[in-house]
Coordinates of C-alpha atoms and ligand atoms in Angstrom, one line a residue:
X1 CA 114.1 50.5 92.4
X2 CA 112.6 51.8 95.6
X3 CA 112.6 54.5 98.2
X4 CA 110.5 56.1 100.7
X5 CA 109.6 59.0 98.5
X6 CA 110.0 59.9 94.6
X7 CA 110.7 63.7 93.7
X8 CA 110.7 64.8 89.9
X9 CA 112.5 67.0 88.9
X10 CA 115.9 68.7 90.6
X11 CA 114.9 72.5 91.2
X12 CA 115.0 74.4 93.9
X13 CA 111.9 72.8 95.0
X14 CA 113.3 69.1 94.7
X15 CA 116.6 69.5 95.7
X16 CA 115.6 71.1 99.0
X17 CA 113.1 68.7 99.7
X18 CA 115.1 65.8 98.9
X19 CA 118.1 67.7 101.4
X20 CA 115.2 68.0 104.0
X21 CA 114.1 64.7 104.2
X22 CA 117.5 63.4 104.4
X23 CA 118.0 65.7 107.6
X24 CA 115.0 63.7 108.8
X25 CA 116.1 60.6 107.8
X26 CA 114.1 60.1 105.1
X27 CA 114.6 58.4 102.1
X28 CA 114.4 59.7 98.4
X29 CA 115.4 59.8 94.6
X30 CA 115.5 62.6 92.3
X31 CA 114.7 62.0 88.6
X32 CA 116.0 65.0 86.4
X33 CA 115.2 65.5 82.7
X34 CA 118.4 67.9 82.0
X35 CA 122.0 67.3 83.2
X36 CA 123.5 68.6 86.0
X37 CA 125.7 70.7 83.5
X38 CA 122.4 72.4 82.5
X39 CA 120.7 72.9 86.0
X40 CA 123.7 74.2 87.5
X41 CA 123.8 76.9 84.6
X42 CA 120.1 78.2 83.9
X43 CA 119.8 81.6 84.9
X44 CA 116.9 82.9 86.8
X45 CA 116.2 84.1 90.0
X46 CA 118.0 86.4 92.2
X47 CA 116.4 87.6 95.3
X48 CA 116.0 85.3 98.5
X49 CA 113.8 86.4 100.8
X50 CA 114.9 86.4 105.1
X51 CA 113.0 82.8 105.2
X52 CA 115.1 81.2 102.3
X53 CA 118.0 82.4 103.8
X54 CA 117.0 81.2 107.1
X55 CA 116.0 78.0 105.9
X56 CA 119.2 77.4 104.0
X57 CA 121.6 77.9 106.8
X58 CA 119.5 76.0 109.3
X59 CA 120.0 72.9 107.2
X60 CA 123.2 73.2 106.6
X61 CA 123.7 75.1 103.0
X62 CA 124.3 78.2 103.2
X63 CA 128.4 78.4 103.8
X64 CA 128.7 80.1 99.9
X65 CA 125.6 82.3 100.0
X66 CA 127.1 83.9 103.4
X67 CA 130.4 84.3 101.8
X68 CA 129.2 85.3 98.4
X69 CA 125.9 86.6 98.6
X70 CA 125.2 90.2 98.8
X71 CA 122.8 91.7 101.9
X72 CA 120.5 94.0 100.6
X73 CA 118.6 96.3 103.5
X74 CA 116.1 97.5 101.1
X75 CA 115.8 98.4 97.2
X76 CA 115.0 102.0 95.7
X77 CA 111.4 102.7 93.6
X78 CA 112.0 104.9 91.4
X79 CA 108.6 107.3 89.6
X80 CA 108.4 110.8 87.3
X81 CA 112.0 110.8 87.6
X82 CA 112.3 110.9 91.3
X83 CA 114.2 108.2 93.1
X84 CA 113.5 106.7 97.1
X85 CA 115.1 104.5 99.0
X86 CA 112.9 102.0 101.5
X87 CA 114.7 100.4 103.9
X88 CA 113.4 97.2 104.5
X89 CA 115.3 96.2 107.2
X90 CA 114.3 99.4 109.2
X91 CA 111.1 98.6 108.3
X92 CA 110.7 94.7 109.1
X93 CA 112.3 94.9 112.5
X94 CA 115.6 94.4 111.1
X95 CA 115.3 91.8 108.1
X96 CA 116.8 91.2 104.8
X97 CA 117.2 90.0 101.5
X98 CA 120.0 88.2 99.9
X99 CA 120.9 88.4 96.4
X100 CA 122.5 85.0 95.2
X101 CA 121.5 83.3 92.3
X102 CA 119.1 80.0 91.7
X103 CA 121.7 78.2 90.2
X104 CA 124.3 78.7 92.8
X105 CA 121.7 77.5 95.3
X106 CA 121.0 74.7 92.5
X107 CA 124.3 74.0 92.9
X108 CA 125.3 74.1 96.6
X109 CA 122.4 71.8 97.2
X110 CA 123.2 69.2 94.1
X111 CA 126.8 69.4 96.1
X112 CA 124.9 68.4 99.7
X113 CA 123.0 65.7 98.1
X114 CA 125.2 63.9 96.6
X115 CA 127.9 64.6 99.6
X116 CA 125.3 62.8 102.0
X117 CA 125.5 59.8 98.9
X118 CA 121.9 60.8 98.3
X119 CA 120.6 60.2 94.3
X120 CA 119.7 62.3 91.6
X121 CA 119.6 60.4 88.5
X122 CA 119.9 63.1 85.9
X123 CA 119.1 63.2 81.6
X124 CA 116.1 60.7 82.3
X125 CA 113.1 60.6 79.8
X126 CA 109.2 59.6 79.5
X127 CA 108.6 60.6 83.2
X128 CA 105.3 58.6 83.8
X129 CA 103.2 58.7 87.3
X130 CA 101.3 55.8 88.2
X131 CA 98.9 54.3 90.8
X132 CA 99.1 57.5 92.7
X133 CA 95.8 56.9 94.5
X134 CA 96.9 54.0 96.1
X135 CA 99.5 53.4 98.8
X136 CA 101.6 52.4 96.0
X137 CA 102.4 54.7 93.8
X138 CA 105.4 54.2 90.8
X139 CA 107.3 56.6 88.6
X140 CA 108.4 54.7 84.9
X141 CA 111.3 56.4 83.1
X142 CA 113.8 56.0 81.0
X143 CA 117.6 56.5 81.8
X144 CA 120.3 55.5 78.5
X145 CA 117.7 53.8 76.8
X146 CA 116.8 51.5 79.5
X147 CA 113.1 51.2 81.1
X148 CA 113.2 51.8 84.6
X149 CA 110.7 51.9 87.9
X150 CA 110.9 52.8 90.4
X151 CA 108.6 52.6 93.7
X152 CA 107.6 54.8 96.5
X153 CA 105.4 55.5 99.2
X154 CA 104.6 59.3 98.1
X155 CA 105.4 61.0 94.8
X156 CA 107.0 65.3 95.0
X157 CA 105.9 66.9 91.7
X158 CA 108.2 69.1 91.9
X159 CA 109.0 69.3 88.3
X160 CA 108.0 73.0 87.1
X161 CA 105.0 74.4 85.1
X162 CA 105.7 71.9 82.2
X163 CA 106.4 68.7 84.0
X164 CA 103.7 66.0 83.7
X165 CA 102.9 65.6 87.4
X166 CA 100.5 68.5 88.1
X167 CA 98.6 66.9 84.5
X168 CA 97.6 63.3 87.3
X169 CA 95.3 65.3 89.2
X170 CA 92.0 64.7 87.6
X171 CA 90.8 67.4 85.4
X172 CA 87.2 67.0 87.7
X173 CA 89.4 67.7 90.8
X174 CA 92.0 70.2 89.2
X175 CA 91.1 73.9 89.4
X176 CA 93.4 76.0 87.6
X177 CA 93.2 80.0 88.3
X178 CA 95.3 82.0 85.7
X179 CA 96.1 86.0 84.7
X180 CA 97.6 86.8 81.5
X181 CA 99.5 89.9 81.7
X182 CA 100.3 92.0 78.9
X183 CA 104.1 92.8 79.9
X184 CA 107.2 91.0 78.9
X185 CA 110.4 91.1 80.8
X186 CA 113.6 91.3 78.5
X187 CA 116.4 90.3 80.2
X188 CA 120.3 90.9 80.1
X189 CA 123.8 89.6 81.7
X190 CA 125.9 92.3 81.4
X191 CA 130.0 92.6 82.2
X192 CA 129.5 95.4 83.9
X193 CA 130.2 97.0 87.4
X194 CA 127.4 96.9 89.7
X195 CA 125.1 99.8 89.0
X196 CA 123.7 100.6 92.2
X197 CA 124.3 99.2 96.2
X198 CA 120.3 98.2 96.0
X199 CA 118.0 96.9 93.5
X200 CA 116.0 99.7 91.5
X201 CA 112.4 98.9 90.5
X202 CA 111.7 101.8 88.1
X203 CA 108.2 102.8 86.6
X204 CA 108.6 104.9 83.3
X205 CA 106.1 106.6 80.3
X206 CA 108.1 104.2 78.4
X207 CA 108.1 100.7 80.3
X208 CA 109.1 98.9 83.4
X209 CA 112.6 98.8 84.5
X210 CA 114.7 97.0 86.4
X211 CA 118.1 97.1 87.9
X212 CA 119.8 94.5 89.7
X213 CA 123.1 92.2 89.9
X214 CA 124.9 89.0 89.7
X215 CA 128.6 89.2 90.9
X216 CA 131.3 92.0 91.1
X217 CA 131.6 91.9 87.5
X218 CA 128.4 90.6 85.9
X219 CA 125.0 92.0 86.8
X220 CA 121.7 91.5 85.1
X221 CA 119.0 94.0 84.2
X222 CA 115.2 93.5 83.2
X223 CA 113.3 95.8 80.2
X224 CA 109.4 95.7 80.0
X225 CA 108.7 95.0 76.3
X226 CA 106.0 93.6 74.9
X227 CA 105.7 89.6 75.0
X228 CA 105.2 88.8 71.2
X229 CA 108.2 90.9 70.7
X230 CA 111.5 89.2 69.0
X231 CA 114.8 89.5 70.8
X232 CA 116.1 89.7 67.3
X233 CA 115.1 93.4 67.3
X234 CA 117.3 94.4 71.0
X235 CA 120.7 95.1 69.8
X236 CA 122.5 95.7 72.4
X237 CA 122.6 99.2 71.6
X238 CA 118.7 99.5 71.6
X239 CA 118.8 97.8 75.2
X240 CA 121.4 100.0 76.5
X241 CA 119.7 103.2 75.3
X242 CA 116.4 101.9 76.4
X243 CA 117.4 101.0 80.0
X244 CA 118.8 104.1 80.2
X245 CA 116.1 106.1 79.4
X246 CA 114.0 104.6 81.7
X247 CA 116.3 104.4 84.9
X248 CA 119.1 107.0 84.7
X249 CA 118.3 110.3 86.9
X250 CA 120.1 113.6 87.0
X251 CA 123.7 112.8 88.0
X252 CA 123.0 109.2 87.7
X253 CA 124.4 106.9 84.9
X254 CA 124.0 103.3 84.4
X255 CA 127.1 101.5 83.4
X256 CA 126.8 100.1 80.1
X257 CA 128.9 97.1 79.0
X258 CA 129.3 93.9 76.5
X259 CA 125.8 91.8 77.3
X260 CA 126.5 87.9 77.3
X261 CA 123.2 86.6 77.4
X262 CA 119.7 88.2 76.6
X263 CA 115.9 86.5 76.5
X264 CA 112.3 87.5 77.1
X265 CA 109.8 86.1 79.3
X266 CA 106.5 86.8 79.0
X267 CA 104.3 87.0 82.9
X268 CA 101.6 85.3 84.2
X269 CA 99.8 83.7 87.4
X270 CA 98.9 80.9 88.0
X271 CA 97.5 78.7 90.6
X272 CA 96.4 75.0 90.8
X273 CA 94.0 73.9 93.5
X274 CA 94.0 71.2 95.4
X275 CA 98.1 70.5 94.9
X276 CA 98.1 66.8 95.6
X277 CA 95.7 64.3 94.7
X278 CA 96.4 60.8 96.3
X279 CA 100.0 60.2 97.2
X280 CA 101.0 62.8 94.9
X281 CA 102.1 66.2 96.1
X282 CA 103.1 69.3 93.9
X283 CA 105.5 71.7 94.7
X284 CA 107.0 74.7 93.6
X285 CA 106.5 75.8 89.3
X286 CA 104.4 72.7 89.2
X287 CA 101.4 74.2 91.3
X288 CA 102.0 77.8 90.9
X289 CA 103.5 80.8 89.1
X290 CA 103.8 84.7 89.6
X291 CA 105.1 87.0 87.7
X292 CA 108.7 87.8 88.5
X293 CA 108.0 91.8 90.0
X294 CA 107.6 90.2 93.7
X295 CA 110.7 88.2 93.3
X296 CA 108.6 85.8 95.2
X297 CA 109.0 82.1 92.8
X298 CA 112.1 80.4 94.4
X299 CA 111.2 81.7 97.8
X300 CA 107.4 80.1 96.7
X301 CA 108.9 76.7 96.1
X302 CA 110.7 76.8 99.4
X303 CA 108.1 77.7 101.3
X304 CA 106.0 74.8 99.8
X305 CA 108.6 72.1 100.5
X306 CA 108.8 72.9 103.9
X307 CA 105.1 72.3 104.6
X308 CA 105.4 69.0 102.2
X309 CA 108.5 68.1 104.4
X310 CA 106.9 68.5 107.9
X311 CA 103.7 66.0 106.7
X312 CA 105.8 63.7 105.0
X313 CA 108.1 63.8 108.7
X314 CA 105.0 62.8 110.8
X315 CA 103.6 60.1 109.1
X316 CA 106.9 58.4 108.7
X317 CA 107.1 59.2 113.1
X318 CA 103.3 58.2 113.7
X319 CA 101.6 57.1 110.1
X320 CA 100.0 60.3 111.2
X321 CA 98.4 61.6 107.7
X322 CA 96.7 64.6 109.1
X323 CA 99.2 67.0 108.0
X324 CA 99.5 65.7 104.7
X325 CA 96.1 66.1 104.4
X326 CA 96.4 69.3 104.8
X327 CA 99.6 69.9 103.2
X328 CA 97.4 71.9 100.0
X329 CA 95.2 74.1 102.4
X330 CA 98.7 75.2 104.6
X331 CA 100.6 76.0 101.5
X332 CA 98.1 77.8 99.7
X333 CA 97.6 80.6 102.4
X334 CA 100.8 81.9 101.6
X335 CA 100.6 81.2 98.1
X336 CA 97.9 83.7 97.5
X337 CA 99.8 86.3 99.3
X338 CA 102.5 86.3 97.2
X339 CA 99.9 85.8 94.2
X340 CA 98.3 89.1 95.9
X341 CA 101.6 91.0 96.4
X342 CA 103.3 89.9 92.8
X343 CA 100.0 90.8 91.1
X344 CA 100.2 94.3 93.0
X345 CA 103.6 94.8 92.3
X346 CA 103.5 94.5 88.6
X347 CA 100.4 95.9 87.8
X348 CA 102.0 99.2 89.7
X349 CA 105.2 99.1 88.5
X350 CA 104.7 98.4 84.6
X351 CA 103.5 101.2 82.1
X352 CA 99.9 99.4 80.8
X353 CA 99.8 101.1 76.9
X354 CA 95.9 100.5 77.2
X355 CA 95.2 102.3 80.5
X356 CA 93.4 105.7 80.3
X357 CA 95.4 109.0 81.0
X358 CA 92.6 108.7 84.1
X359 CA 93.9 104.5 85.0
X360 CA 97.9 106.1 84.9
X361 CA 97.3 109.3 87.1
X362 CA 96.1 106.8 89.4
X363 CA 99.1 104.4 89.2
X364 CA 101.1 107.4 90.0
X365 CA 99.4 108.5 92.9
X366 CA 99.8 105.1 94.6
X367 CA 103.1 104.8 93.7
X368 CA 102.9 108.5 95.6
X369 CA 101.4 106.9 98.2
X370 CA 103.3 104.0 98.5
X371 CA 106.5 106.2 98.7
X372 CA 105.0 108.6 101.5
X373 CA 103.2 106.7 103.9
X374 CA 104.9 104.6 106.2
X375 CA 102.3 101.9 106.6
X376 CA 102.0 101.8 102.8
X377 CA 105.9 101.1 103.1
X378 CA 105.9 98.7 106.2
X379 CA 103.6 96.6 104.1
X380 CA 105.8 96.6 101.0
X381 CA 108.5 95.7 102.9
X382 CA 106.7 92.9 105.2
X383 CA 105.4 91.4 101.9
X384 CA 108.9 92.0 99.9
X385 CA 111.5 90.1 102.7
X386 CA 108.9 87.7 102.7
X387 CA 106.0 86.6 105.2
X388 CA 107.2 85.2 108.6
X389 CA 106.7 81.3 108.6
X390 CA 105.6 80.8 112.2
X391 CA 102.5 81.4 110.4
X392 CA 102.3 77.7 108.7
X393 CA 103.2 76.5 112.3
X394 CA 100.4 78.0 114.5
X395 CA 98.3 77.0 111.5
X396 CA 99.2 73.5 111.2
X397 CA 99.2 73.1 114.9
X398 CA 95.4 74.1 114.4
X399 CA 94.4 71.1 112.1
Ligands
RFL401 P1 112.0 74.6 88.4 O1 113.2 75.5 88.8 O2 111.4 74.9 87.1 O3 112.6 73.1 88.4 C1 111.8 72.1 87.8 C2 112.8 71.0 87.4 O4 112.0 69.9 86.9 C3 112.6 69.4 85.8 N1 111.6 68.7 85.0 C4 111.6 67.4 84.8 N2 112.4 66.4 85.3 C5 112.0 65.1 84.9 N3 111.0 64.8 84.1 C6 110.2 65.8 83.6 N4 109.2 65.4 82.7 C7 110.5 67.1 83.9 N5 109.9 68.3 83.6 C8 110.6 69.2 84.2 C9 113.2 70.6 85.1 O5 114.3 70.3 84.2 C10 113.7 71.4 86.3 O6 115.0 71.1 86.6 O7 110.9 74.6 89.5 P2 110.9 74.8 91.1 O8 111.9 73.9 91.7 O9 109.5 74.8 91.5 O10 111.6 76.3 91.3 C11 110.8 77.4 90.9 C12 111.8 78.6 90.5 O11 112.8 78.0 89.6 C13 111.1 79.8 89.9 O12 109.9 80.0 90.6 C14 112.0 81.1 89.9 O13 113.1 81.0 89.1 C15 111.1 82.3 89.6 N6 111.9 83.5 89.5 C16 112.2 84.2 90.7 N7 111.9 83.7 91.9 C17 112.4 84.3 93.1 O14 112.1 83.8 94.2 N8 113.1 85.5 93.0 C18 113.5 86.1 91.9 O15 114.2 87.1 91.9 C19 113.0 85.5 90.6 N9 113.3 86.0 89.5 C20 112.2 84.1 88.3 C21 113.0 85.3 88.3 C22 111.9 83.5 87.1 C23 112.3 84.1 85.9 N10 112.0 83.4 84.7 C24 113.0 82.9 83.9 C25 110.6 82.9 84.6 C26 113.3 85.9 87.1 C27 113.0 85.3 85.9 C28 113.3 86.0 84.6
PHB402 C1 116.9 89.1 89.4 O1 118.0 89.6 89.9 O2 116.9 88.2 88.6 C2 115.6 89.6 89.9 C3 115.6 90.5 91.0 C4 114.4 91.0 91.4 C5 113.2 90.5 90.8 C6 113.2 89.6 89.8 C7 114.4 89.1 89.3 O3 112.0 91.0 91.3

């Protein structure tokens, strides 16, 4: 087999860049190790920043998500009991969020790809990269048992922390910047009516809590707990009693309800510098994670794909490899900023059980702060709806 460009792995990341090049008239193939059952299915993400959104009605996918989306103007921060809304959109010059789930953007994009007869070739196996620092580069695999190739000009990693592609960049060239974090999110589906018009990001004595939603009838809610702990010991009840301990105000109730699904993740950050080596390019999970408090991961893996797409575009109109060059430098600008931001955000928000009385009277004065001051909140909210992306133009255009 052969195509312009080979993308691994069919996530937000993939799919988009796959939809993107097509727009361009670009050529690729999307290997996927899971089924399309599976992708379509695998909760995770919630909140799309102003850019996504942007970005995924400006190519042509967004019909659902502007029916069945919710707009959110802002989200409330709640501290020592005390609840405040910031309004975002006030704030940003009238911006927003959107909450709509990963896997119904998974699957409005799957349904765009393979409208436009474009090809994902799912449940494949033994992903292996090859020859990516020549001009030749060739993914091996193996689909029903069978061996297959197949060639390319360039090679998307886009297959997530634990796909093999970010492992090609030599260990001499690959410099991997990490923070553990001490904080596990628990997290529930719940039948339930939403709780609350806006997102609540509550710090508590007893832990991190958050509050957000799915669908009229389904919403999904996030404990801090610790990260070795067992999901074994949440019953339900113990969740429902927790969460409300640690968001529910005076005249304020949570809605409690059957919970269909329930894991823990634990956090961390992560970066991997330089993301491409060769004719390989990594996107998305592959290069970089943040802890989930910034809400910042899809929106990440868009971002990426959209300076991977505009290289790829010029040297397919000129041979012009400047850009792709410097596809790595572009998209790591705005990587650390939301490395910055999801690393502020969680290390305010979440109740440290080794901090000093001294480290938490501080946490609650910039929470304080951040509450009363309005430039404290205009940056919140700049960093929260997501950083403009004019900025990867004028910076590109400087190369
Ligand atoms: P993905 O989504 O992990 O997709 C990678 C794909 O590659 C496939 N793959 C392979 N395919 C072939 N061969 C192999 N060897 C392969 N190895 C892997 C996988 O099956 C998969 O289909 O990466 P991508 O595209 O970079 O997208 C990243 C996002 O999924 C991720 O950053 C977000 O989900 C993070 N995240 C959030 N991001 C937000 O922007 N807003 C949020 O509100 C938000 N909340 C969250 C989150 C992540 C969470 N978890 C589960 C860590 C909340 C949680 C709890
Ligand atoms: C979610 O709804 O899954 C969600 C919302 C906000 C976050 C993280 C996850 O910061």
């Amino acid at each position: 087999m052969k195509t312009q460009v080979g993308i691994i792995g069919a996530g937000p990341a993939g799919l988009m860049l796959s939809h993107l090049l097509h727009l361009e008239g670009i050529e690729s193939v999307i290997l996927e190790c899971r089924t399309r059952e599976e992708i379509e299915s695998t909760i995770r993400a919630g909140v799309l920043e102003q850019g996504t959104v942007d970005l995924m009605n400006e190519a042509g996918v967004g019909d659902r998500m502007m029916r069945e989306g919710h707009l959110h103007h802002g989200i409330e921060l709640q501290y020592s009991g005390i609840r405040q809304r910031v309004n975002m959109h006030e704030l940003t010059g009238g911006k927003s969020i959107m909450v709509y789930p990963q896997h119904e953007v998974i699957k409005d994009l799957v349904a765009a790809r393979l409208e436009a007869r474009g090809e994902i070739i799912f449940g494949v196996s033994d992903v292996g990269l090859h020859d990516v620092e020549t001009n030749s580069p060739r993914i091996t695999f193996l689909k029903d048992g069978a061996e297959m190739e197949l060639a390319c000009d360039f090679i998307a990693g886009c297959d997530g922390y634990h796909g093999p592609s970010r492992q090609m960049i030599p260990a001499s060239v690959r410099n991997e910047k990490k923070q553990i974090y001490p904080f596990g999110w628990l997290g529930v589906l719940a039948k339930t009516p939403i709780a609350n018009p806006e997102l609540i990001y509550a710090n508590h004595d007893r832990g991190f809590a958050l509050i957000s939603q799915r669908t009229p009838e389904i919403q999904r809610h996030y404990l801090q707990v610790d990260p070795t702990e067992d999901i074994a010991n949440w019953s339900d009840d113990r969740i429902w009693s927790e969460l409300k301990a640690r968001v529910e105000t005076d005249g304020w109730e949570l809605p409690d309800g059957p919970i269909i699904q329930k894991n823990i993740v634990s956090m961390r950050s992560f970066v991997c510098e330089p993301m491409q080596y060769g004719r390989l390019f990594i996107a998305g999970d592959a290069a970089h994670i943040v802890p989930p408090t910034g809400a910042k991961g899809l929106n990440l893996a868009m971002a990426d794909v959209q300076v991977l797409k505009r290289g790829i575009t010029a040297f397919y109109q000129s041979g012009d490899m400047n850009w792709l060059n410097h596809y790595s430098e572009v998209a790591l600008r705005r990587i650390w900023k939301a490395q910055r931001f999801s690393y502020w955000m969680t290390t305010m928000l979440h109740t440290n059980f080794n901090h000093t009385s001294f480290e938490r009277s501080v946490q609650l004065s910039e929470l304080d702060y951040v509450t009363s001051s309005r430039a404290a909140l205009t940056s919140l909210s700049e960093n929260y709806i997501g950083l403009p992306f004019e900025w990867e133009k004028e910076r590109s255009l400087q190369i």
